[in-house]
PDB file of C-alpha atoms in Angstrom:
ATOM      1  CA  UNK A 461    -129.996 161.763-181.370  1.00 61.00           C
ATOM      2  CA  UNK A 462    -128.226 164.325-178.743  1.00 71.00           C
ATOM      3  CA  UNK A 463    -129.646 167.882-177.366  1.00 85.00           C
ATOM      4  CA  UNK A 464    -128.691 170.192-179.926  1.00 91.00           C
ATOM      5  CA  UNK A 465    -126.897 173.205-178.234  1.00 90.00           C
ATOM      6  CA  UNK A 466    -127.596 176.446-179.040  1.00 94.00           C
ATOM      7  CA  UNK A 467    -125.435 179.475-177.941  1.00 96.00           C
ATOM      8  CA  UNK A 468    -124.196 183.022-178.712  1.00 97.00           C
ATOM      9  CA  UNK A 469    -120.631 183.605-179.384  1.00 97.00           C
ATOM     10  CA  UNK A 470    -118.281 186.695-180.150  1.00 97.00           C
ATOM     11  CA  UNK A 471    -116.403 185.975-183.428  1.00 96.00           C
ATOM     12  CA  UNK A 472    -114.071 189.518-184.581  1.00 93.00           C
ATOM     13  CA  UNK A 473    -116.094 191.239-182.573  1.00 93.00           C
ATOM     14  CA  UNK A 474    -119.670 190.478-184.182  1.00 95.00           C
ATOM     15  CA  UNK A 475    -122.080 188.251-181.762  1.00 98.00           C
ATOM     16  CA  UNK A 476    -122.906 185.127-183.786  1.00 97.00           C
ATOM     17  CA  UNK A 477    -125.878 182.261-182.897  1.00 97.00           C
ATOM     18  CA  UNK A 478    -123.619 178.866-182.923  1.00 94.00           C
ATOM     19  CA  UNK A 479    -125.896 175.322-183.064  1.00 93.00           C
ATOM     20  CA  UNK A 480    -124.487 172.139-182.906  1.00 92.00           C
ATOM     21  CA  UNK A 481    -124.549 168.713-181.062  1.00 94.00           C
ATOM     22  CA  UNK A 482    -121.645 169.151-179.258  1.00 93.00           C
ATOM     23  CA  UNK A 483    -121.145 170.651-175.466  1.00 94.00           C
ATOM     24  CA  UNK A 484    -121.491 174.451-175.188  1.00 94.00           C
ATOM     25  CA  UNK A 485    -117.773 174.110-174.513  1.00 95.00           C
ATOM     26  CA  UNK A 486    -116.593 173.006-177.620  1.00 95.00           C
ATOM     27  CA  UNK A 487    -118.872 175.361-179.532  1.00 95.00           C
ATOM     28  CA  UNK A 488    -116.891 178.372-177.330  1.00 97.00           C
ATOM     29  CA  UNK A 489    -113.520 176.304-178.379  1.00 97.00           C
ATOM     30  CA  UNK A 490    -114.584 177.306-181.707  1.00 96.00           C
ATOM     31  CA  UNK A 491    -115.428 180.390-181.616  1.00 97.00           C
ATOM     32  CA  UNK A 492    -112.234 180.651-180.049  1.00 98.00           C
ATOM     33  CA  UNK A 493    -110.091 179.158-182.379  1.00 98.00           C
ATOM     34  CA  UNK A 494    -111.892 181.457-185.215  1.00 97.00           C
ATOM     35  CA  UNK A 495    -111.078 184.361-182.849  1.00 98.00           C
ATOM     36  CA  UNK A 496    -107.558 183.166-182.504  1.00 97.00           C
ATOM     37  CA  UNK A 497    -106.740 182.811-186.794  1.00 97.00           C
ATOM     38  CA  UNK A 498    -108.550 185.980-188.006  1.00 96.00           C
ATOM     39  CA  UNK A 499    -106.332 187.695-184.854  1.00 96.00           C
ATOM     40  CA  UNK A 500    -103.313 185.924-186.223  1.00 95.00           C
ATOM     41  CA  UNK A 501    -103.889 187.087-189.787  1.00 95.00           C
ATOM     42  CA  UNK A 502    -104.677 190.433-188.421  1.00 94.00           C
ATOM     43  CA  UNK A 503    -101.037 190.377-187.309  1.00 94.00           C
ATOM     44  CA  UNK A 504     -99.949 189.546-190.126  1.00 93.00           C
ATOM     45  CA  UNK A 505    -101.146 191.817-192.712  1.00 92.00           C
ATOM     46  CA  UNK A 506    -101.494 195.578-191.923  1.00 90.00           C
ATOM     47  CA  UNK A 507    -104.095 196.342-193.933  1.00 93.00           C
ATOM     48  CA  UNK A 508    -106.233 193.303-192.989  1.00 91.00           C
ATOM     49  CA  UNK A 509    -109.082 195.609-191.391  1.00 89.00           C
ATOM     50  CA  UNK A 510    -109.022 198.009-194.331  1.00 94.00           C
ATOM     51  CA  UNK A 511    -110.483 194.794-196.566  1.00 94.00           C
ATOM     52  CA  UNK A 512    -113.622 193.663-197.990  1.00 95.00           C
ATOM     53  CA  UNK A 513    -115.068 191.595-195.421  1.00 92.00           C
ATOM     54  CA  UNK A 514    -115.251 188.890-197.814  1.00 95.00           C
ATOM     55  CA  UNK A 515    -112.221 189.203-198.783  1.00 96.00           C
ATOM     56  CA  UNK A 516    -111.462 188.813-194.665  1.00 94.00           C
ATOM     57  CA  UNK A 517    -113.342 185.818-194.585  1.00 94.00           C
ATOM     58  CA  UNK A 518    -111.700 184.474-197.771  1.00 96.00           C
ATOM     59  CA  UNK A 519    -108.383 184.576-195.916  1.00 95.00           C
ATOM     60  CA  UNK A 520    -109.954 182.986-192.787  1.00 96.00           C
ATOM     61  CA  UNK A 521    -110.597 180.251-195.328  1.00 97.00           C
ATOM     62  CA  UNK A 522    -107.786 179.784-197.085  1.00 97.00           C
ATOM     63  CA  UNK A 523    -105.653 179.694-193.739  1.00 96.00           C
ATOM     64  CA  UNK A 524    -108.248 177.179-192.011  1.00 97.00           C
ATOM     65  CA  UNK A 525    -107.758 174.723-195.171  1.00 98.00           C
ATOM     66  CA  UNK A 526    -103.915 175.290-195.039  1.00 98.00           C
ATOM     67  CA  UNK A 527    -104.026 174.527-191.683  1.00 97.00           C
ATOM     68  CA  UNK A 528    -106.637 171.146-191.596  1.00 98.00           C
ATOM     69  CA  UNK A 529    -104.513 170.070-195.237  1.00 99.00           C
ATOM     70  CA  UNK A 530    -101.175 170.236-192.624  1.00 98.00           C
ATOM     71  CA  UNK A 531    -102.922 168.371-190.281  1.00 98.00           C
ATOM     72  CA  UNK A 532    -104.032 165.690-192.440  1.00 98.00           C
ATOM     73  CA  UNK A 533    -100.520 165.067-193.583  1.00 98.00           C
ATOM     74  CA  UNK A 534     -99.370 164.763-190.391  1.00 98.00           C
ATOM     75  CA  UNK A 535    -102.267 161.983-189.927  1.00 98.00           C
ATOM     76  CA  UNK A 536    -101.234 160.745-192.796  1.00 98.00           C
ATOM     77  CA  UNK A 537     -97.325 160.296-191.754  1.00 98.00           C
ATOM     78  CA  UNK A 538     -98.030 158.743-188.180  1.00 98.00           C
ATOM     79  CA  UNK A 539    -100.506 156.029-190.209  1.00 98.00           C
ATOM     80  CA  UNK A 540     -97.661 155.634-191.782  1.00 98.00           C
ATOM     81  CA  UNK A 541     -95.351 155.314-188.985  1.00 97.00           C
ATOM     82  CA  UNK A 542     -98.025 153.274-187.292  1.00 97.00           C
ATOM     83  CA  UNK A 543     -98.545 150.676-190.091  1.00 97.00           C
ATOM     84  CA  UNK A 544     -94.532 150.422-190.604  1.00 96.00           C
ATOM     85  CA  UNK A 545     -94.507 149.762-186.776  1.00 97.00           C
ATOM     86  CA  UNK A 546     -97.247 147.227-186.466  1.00 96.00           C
ATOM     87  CA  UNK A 547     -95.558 145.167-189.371  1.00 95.00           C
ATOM     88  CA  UNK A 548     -92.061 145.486-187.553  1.00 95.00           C
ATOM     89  CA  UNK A 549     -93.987 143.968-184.532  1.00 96.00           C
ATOM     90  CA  UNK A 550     -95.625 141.519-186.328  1.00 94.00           C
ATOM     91  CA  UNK A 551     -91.709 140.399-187.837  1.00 94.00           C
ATOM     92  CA  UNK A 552     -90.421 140.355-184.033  1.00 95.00           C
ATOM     93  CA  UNK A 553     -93.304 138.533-183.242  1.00 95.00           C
ATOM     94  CA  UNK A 554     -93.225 135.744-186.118  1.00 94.00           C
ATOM     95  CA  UNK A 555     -89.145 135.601-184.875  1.00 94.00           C
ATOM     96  CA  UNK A 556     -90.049 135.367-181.693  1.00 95.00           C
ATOM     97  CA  UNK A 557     -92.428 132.823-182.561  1.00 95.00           C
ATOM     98  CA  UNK A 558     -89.605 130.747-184.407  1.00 95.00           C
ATOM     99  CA  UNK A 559     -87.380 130.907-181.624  1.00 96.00           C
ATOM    100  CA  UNK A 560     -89.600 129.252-179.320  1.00 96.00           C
ATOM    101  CA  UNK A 561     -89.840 126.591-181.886  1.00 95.00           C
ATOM    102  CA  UNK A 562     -86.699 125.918-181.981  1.00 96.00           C
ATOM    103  CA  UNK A 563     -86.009 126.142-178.141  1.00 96.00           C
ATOM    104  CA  UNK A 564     -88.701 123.674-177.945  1.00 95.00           C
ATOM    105  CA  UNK A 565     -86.797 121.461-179.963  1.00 95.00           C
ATOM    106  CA  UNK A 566     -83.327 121.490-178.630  1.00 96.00           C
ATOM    107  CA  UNK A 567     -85.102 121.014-174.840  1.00 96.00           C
ATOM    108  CA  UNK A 568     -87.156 118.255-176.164  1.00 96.00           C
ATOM    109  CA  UNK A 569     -83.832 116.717-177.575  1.00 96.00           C
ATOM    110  CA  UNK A 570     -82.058 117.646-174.314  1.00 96.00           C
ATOM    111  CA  UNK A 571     -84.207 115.868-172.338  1.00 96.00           C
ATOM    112  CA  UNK A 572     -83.974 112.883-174.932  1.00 95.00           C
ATOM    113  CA  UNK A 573     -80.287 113.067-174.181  1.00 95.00           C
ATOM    114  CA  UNK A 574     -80.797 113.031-170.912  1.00 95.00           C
ATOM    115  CA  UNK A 575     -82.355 109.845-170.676  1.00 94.00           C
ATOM    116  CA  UNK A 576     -80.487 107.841-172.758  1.00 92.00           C
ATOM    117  CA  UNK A 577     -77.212 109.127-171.086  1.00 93.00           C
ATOM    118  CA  UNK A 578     -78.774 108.037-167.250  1.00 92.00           C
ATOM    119  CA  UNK A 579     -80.587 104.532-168.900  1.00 91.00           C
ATOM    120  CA  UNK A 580     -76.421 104.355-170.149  1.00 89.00           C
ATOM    121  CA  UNK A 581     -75.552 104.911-166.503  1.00 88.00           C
ATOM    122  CA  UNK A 582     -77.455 102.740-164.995  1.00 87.00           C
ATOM    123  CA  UNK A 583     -76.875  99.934-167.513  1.00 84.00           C
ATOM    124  CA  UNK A 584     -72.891 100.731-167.060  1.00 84.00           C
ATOM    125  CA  UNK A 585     -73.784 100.557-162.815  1.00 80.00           C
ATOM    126  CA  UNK A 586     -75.477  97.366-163.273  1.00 77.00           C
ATOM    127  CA  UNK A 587     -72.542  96.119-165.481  1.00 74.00           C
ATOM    128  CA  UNK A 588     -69.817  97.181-163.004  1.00 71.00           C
ATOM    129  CA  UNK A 589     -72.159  96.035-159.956  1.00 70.00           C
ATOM    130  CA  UNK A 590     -72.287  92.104-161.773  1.00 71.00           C
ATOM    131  CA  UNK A 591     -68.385  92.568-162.753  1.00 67.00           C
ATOM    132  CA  UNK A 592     -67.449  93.535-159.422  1.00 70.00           C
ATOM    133  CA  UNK A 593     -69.663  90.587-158.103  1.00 68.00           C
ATOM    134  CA  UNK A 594     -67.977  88.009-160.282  1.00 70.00           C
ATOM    135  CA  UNK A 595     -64.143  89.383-159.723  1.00 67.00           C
ATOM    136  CA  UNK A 596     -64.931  89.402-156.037  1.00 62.00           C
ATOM    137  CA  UNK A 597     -66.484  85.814-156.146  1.00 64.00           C
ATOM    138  CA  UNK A 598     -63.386  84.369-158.603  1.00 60.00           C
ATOM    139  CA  UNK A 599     -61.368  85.654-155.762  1.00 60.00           C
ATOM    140  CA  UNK A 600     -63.006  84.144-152.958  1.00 58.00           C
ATOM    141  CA  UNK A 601     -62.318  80.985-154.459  1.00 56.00           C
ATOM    142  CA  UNK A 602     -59.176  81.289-155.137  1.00 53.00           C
ATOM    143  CA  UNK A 603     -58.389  81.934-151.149  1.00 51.00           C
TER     144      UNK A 603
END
């Protein structure tokens, strides 16, 4: 289990005792980002230090939520996104995949063709080579 950090923050202006098992920065980072909403709300609404504080910190709440539900949509969309993307990849990939195949196939059939067509050349060499022999001989005797 980690150190559990314990410091003392300034949150609207009221010194609050923040505990947590995070670094002492991130507990600042939130006292920070507190600071930061209830100032934006402040902004805002004219009235907002004329309220109950409860009421205050209701508003702090609501806004937080708003915020994290915005958030979580976002998440949401780019899982999404990410989920449409890995099954595009995964398409490419099974294409991809299928192409090769086939490549395979027509090289493997080249090559096949290949062979045949020089085992045809040689035979037709070998053919013209005894021809040649026995026109050349039928006219050696015919000198």
């Amino acid at each position: 289990m980690a150190d559990k950090k314990t410091i003392q923050v300034i949150i609207d202006g009221k010194i609050y005792v923040l505990s947590g098992e995070n670094s002492e920065s991130y507990l600042h980072d939130v006292a920070d980002y507190l600071n930061h909403k209830i100032e934006s709300i402040r902004k805002e609404m004219w009235n907002y230090n004329k309220l109950e504080e409860s009421v205050r910190s209701l508003l702090l709440q609501i806004n937080i939520c708003d915020e994290l539900f915005q958030e979580r949509k976002k998440v949401e969309e780019m899982q999404e996104l990410l989920d449409q993307e890995k099954s595009e990849s995964y398409s490419y990939k099974h294409d991809l995949v299928k192409t090769k195949l086939k490549l395979d196939g027509v090289l493997q059939e080249l090559e096949s063709t290949q062979k045949k067509l020089l085992a045809l050349e040689k035979k037709e060499g070998k053919e013209k080579t005894s021809h040649e022999k026995s026109s050349h001989q039928g006219s050696n005797k015919e000198e």
